[in-house]
C-alpha positions as a printed NumPy array, in Angstrom:
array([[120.619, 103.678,  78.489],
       [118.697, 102.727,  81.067],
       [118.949, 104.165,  84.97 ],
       [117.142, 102.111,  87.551],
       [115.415, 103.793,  90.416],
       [117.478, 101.664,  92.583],
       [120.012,  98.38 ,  92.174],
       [119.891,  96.109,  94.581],
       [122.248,  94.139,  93.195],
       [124.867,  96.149,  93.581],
       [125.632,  95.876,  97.085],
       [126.46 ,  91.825,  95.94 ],
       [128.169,  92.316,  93.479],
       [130.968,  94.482,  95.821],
       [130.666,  92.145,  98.636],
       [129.967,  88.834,  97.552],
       [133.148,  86.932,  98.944],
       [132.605,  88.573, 102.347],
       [128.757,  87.675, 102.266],
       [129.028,  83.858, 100.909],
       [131.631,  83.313, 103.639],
       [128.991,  84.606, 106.159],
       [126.494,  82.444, 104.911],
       [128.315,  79.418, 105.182],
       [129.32 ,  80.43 , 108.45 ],
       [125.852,  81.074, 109.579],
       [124.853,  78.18 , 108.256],
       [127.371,  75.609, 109.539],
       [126.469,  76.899, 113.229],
       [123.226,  75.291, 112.823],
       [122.121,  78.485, 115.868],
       [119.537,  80.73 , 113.531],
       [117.965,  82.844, 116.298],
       [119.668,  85.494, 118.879],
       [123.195,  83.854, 118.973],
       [126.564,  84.925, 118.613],
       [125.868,  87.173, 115.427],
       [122.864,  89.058, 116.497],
       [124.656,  89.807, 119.453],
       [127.638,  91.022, 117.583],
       [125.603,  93.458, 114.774],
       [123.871,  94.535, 118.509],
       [127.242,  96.206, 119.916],
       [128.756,  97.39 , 116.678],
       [125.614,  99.36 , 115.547],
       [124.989, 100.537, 119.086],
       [129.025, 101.631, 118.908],
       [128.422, 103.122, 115.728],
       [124.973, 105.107, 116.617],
       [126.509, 106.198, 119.57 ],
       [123.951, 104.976, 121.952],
       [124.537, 102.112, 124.705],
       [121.889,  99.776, 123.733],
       [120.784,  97.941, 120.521],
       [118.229,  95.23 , 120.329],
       [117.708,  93.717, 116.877],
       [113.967,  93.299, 115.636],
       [112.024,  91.781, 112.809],
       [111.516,  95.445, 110.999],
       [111.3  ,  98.807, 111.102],
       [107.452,  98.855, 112.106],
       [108.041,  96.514, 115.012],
       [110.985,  98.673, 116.282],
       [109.132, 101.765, 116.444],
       [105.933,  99.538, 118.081],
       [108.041,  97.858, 120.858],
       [109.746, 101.028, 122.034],
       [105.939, 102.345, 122.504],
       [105.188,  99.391, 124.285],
       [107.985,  99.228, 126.503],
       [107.349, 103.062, 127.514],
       [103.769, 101.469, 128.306],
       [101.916, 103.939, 125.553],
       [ 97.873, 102.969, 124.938],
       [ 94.528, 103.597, 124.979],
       [ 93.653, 106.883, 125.748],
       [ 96.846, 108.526, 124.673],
       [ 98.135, 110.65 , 122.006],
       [101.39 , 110.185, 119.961],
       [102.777, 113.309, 117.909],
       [103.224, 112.   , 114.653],
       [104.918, 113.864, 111.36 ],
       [102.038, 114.868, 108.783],
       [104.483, 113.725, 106.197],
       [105.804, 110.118, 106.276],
       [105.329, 106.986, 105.676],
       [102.163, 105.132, 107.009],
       [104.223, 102.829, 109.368],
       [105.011, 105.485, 111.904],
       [101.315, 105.91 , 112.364],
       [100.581, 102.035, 112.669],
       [103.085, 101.908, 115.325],
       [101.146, 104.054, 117.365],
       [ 97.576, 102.676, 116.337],
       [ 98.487,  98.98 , 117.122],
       [ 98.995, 100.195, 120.599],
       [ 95.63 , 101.543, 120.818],
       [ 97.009, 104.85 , 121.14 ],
       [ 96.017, 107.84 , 118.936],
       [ 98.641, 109.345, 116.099],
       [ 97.983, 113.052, 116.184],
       [ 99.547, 114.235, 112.973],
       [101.796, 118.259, 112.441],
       [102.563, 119.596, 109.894],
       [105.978, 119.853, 107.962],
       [108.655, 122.   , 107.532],
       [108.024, 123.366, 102.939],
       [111.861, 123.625, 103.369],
       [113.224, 120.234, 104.623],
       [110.016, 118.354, 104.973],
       [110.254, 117.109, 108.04 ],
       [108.294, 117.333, 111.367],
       [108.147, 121.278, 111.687],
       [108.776, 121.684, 115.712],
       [107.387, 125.802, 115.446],
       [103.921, 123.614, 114.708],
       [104.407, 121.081, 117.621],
       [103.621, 123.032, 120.507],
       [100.112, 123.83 , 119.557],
       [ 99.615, 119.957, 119.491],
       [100.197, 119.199, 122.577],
       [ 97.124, 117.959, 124.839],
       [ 97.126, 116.136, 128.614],
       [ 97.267, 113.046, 126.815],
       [100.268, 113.372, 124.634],
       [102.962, 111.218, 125.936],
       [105.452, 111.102, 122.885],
       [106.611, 112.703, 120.136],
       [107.988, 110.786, 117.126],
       [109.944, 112.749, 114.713],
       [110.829, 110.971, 110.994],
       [114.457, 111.762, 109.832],
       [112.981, 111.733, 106.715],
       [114.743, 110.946, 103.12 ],
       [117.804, 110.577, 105.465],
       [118.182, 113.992, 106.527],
       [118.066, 114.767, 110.638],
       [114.758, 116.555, 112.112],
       [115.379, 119.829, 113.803],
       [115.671, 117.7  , 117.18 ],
       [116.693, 120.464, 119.555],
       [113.412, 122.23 , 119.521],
       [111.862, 119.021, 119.209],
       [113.664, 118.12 , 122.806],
       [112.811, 121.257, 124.117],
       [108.855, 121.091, 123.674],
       [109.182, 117.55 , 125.186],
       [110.929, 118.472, 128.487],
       [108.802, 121.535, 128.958],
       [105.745, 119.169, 128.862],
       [107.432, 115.96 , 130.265],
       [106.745, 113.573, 127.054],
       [108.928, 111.246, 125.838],
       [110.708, 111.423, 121.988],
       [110.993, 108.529, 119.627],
       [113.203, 108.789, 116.615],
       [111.841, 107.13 , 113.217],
       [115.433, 106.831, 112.081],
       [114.559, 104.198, 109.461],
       [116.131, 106.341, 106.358],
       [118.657, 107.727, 108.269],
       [121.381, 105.199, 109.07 ],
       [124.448, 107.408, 109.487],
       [122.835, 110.664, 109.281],
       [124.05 , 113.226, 111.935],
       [122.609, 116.398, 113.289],
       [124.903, 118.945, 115.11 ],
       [127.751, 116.07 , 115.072],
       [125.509, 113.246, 116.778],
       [124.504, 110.053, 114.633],
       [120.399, 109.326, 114.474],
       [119.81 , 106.98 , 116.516],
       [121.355, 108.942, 119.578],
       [119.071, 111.8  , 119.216],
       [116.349, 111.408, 121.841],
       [115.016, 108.506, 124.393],
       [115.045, 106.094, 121.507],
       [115.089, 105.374, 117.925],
       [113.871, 102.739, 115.684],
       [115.51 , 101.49 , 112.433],
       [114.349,  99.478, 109.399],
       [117.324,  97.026, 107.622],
       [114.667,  96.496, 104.688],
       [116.57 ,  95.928, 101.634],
       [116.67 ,  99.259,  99.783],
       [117.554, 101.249, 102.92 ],
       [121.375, 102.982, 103.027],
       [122.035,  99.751, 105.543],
       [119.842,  96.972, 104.129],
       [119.379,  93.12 , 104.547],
       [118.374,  90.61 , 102.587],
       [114.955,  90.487, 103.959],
       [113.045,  92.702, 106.504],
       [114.732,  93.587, 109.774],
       [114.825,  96.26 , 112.462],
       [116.663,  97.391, 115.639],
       [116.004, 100.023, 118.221],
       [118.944, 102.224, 119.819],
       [118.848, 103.646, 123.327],
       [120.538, 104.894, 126.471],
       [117.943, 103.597, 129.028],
       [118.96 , 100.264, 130.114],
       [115.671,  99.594, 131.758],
       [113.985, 100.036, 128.46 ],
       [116.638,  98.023, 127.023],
       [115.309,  95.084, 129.09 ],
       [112.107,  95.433, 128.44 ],
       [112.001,  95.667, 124.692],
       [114.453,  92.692, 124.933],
       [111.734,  90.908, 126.718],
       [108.862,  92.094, 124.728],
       [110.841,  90.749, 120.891],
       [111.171,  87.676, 122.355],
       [106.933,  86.046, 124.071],
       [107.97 ,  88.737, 127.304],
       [110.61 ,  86.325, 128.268],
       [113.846,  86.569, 129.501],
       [114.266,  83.158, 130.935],
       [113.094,  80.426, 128.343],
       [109.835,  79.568, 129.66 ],
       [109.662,  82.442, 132.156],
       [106.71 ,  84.796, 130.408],
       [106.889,  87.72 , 132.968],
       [104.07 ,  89.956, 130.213],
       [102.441,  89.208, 127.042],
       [105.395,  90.057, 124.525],
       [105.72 ,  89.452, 120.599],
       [107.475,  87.191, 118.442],
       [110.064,  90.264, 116.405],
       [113.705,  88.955, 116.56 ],
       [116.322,  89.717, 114.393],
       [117.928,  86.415, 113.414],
       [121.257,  85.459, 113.005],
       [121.693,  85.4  , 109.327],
       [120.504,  89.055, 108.437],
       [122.696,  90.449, 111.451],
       [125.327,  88.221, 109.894],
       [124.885,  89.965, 106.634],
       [124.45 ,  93.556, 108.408],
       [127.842,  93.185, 110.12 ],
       [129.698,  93.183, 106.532],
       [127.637,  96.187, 105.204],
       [127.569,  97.733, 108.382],
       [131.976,  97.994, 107.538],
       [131.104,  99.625, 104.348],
       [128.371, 102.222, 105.461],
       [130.148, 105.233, 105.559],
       [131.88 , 104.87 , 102.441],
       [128.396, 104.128, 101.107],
       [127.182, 107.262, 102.285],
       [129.911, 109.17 , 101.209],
       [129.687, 107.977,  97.657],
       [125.526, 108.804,  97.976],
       [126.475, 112.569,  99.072],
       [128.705, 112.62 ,  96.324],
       [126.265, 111.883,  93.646],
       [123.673, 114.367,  95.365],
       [126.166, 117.275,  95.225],
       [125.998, 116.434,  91.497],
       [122.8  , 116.66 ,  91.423],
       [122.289, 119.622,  93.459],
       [125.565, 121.76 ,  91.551],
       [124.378, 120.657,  87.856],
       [120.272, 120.914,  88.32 ],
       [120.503, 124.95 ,  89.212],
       [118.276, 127.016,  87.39 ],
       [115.553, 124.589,  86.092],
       [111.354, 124.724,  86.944],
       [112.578, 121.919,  89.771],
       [112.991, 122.664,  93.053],
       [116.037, 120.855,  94.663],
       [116.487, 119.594,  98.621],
       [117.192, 122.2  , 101.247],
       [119.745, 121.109, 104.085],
       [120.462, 123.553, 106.903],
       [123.858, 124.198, 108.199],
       [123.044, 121.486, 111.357],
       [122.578, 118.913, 108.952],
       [124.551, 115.699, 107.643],
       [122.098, 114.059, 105.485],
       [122.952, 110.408, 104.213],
       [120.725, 110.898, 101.123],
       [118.166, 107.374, 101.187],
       [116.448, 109.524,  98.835],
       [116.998, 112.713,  96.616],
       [113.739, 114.276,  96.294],
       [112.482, 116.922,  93.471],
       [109.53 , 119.262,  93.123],
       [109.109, 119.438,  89.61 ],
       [106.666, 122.245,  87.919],
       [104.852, 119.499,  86.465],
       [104.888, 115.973,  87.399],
       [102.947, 113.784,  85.291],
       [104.54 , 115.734,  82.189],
       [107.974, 115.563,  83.827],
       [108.089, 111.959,  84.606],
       [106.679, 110.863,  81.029],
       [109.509, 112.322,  79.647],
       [112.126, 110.55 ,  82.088],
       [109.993, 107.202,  81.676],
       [110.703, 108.213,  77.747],
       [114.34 , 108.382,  78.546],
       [114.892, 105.05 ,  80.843],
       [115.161, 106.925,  84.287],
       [113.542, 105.178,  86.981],
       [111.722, 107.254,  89.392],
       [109.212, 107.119,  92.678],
       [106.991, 109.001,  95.051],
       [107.366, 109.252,  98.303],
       [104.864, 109.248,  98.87 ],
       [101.878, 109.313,  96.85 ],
       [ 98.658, 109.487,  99.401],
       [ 99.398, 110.93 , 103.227],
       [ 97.961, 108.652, 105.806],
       [ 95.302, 110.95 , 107.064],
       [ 93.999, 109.946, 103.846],
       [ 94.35 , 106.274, 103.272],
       [ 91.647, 104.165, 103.996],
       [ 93.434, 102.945, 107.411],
       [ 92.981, 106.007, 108.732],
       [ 89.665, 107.029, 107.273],
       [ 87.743, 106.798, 110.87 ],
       [ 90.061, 109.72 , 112.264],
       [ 87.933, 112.169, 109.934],
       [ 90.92 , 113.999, 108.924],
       [ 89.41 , 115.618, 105.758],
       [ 90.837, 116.608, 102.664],
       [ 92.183, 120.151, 103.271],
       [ 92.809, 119.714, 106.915],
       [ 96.821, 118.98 , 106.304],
       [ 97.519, 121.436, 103.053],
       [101.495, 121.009, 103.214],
       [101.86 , 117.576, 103.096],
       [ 98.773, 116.824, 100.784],
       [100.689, 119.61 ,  98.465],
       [104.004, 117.638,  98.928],
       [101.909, 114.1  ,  98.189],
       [101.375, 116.024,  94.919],
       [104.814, 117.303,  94.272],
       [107.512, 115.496,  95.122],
       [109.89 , 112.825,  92.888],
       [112.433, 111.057,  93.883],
       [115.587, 110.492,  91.521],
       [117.958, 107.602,  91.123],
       [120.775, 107.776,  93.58 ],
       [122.686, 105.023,  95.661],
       [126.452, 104.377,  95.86 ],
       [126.417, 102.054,  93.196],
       [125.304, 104.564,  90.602],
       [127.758, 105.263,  88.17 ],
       [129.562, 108.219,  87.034],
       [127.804, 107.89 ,  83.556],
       [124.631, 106.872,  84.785],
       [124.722, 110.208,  87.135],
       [125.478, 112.138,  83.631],
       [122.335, 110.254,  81.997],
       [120.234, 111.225,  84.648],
       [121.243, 115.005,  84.705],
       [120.914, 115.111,  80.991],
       [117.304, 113.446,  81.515],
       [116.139, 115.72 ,  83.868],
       [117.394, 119.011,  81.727],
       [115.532, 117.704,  78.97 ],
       [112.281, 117.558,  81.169],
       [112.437, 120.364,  82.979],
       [112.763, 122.767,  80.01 ],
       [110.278, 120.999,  78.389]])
């Protein structure tokens, strides 16, 4: 047998009435930009975040870029940025000129670690921007804290974490605002790129409405110098269907990484850690094997497909090279760069696939 990492096709195969139909309803309106549908996904994922505002975006990068924007972040300032993540939060902040000042993670739940925050803090910090990463909730209520003792704003990076709640509130409704990614392999996915932001704040609302679409609000009215990052009709046409079917997709994702977490007890692997506060929607399931090349030779020998997330931190990628962040300078999440696997798991993986897996990993770990 053979387990992919992740299938993608999956998610077509369950809904493909309900997304043809779309299609050819999308298509027969011959309207392809900010109509009726992006309009639609706008209030239903806004209702379903909790928040008042949604604004659909070209991806996940732009959404976290335009909220800066719109909350008028540049040169000069500083932008509290998780050690640990994925490069785009820190491009968000560089292509505003602004500096990403990176902290540490939590060892336990690798995200943004808000005992380490504090310490960060400078008279040009202006935002921190926690990752809810792998799916599972940052520790946000310290997070808030440290922000309203200092006055700085907080940005969630909610792009794993459609769904994902922490003390009872969804991501997305966690802070001032939050940006989401609809790339394909995320828990709510497209069938391209694609992005939104949530917020309460109607005034940056409007502006990041203005700012997606040349800094206009009135066709030919440019009030600022905005960007071209829209959301168009088809994808939000295709996120309203999955959008119906996200919970249950969640659901069937915790259920396979309860499996995981009850039947891999007791090997050289260390499993995820989720504190009581936390409703994780599992994008990923991530492992710490004893030894990872040896570990994932033998699942590569067995057909299980596996990734890391993520392989090189960005204080040490190229893009980032002119900080002068050495080597050494951020031990936890170079040691996690070296550690971590993720495992198969999606709600289309089946029962016996879940077994294969399991069995897989048994046989690697003792090895």
């Amino acid at each position: 047998m053979n387990v992919p990492f992740l299938d993608l096709k999956g998610p077509y195969r369950e809904l493909q009435h309900q997304l043809d139909a779309v299609y050819r309803r999308v298509m027969e309106s011959g309207w392809y930009i900010l109509g009726r549908e992006v309009e639609a996904f706008e209030a239903e994922f806004a209702n379903y975040c909790g928040t008042k505002h949604c604004i659909g975006v070209g991806n996940g990068l732009d959404a976290l870029h335009l909220i800066l924007r719109a909350m008028d972040i540049g040169p000069g300032d500083e932008v509290i940025v998780p050690s640990n993540t994925y490069i785009a939060t820190w491009l968000a902040v560089t292509y505003t000129g602004a500096t990403p000042v990176p902290v540490e993670p939590d060892e336990r739940t690798y995200n943004l670690d808000p005992v380490r925050i504090e310490a960060a803090v400078t008279p040009r910090t202006k935002v921190i921007l926690p990752v809810h990463l792998y799916g599972q909730p940052a520790n946000m209520d310290p997070i808030n804290a440290v922000a309203e003792r200092y006055g700085l704003m907080v940005v969630e990076d909610a792009a794993q974490a459609h769904g994902a709640r922490y003390h009872g509130k969804r991501a997305g409704s966690l802070g001032h605002a939050a940006a989401f990614s609809f790339y394909p392999g995320k828990n709510l996915g497209a069938v391209g790129d694609g992005g939104a932001i949530t917020t309460d704040n109607v005034a940056l609302a409007e502006r990041i409405r203005r700012l997606r679409n040349y800094g206009s609000s009135i066709k030919y009215c440019h009030g600022e110098r905005g960007f071209n990052s829209r959301l168009d009709e088809l994808q939000a046409a295709f996120l309203r269907v999955k959008l119906a079917c996200l919970d249950e997709w969640n659901e069937r994702r915790r259920c396979v990484a309860l499996e995981y977490l009850s039947r891999l007890q007791n090997l050289r692997l260390e499993l995820p850690m989720v504190p009581d506060w936390a409703e994780p929607v599992w994008h990923l399931f991530v492992v710490r094997p004893a030894d990872r090349s040896r570990f994932t030779k033998i699942l590569d020998q067995q057909g299980v497909g596996w990734l890391i997330h993520y392989p090189v931190p960005p204080h040490l990628q190229g893009a980032y090279a002119l900080l002068g962040i050495e080597r050494g300078r951020l031990p936890v999440c170079e040691m996690l760069a070296e550690t971590v696997l993720s495992i198969p798991i999606g709600p289309h993986l089946k029962d016996s696939e879940v077994d294969y897996v399991v069995n897989a990993i048994w046989a690697a770990a003792q090895r």
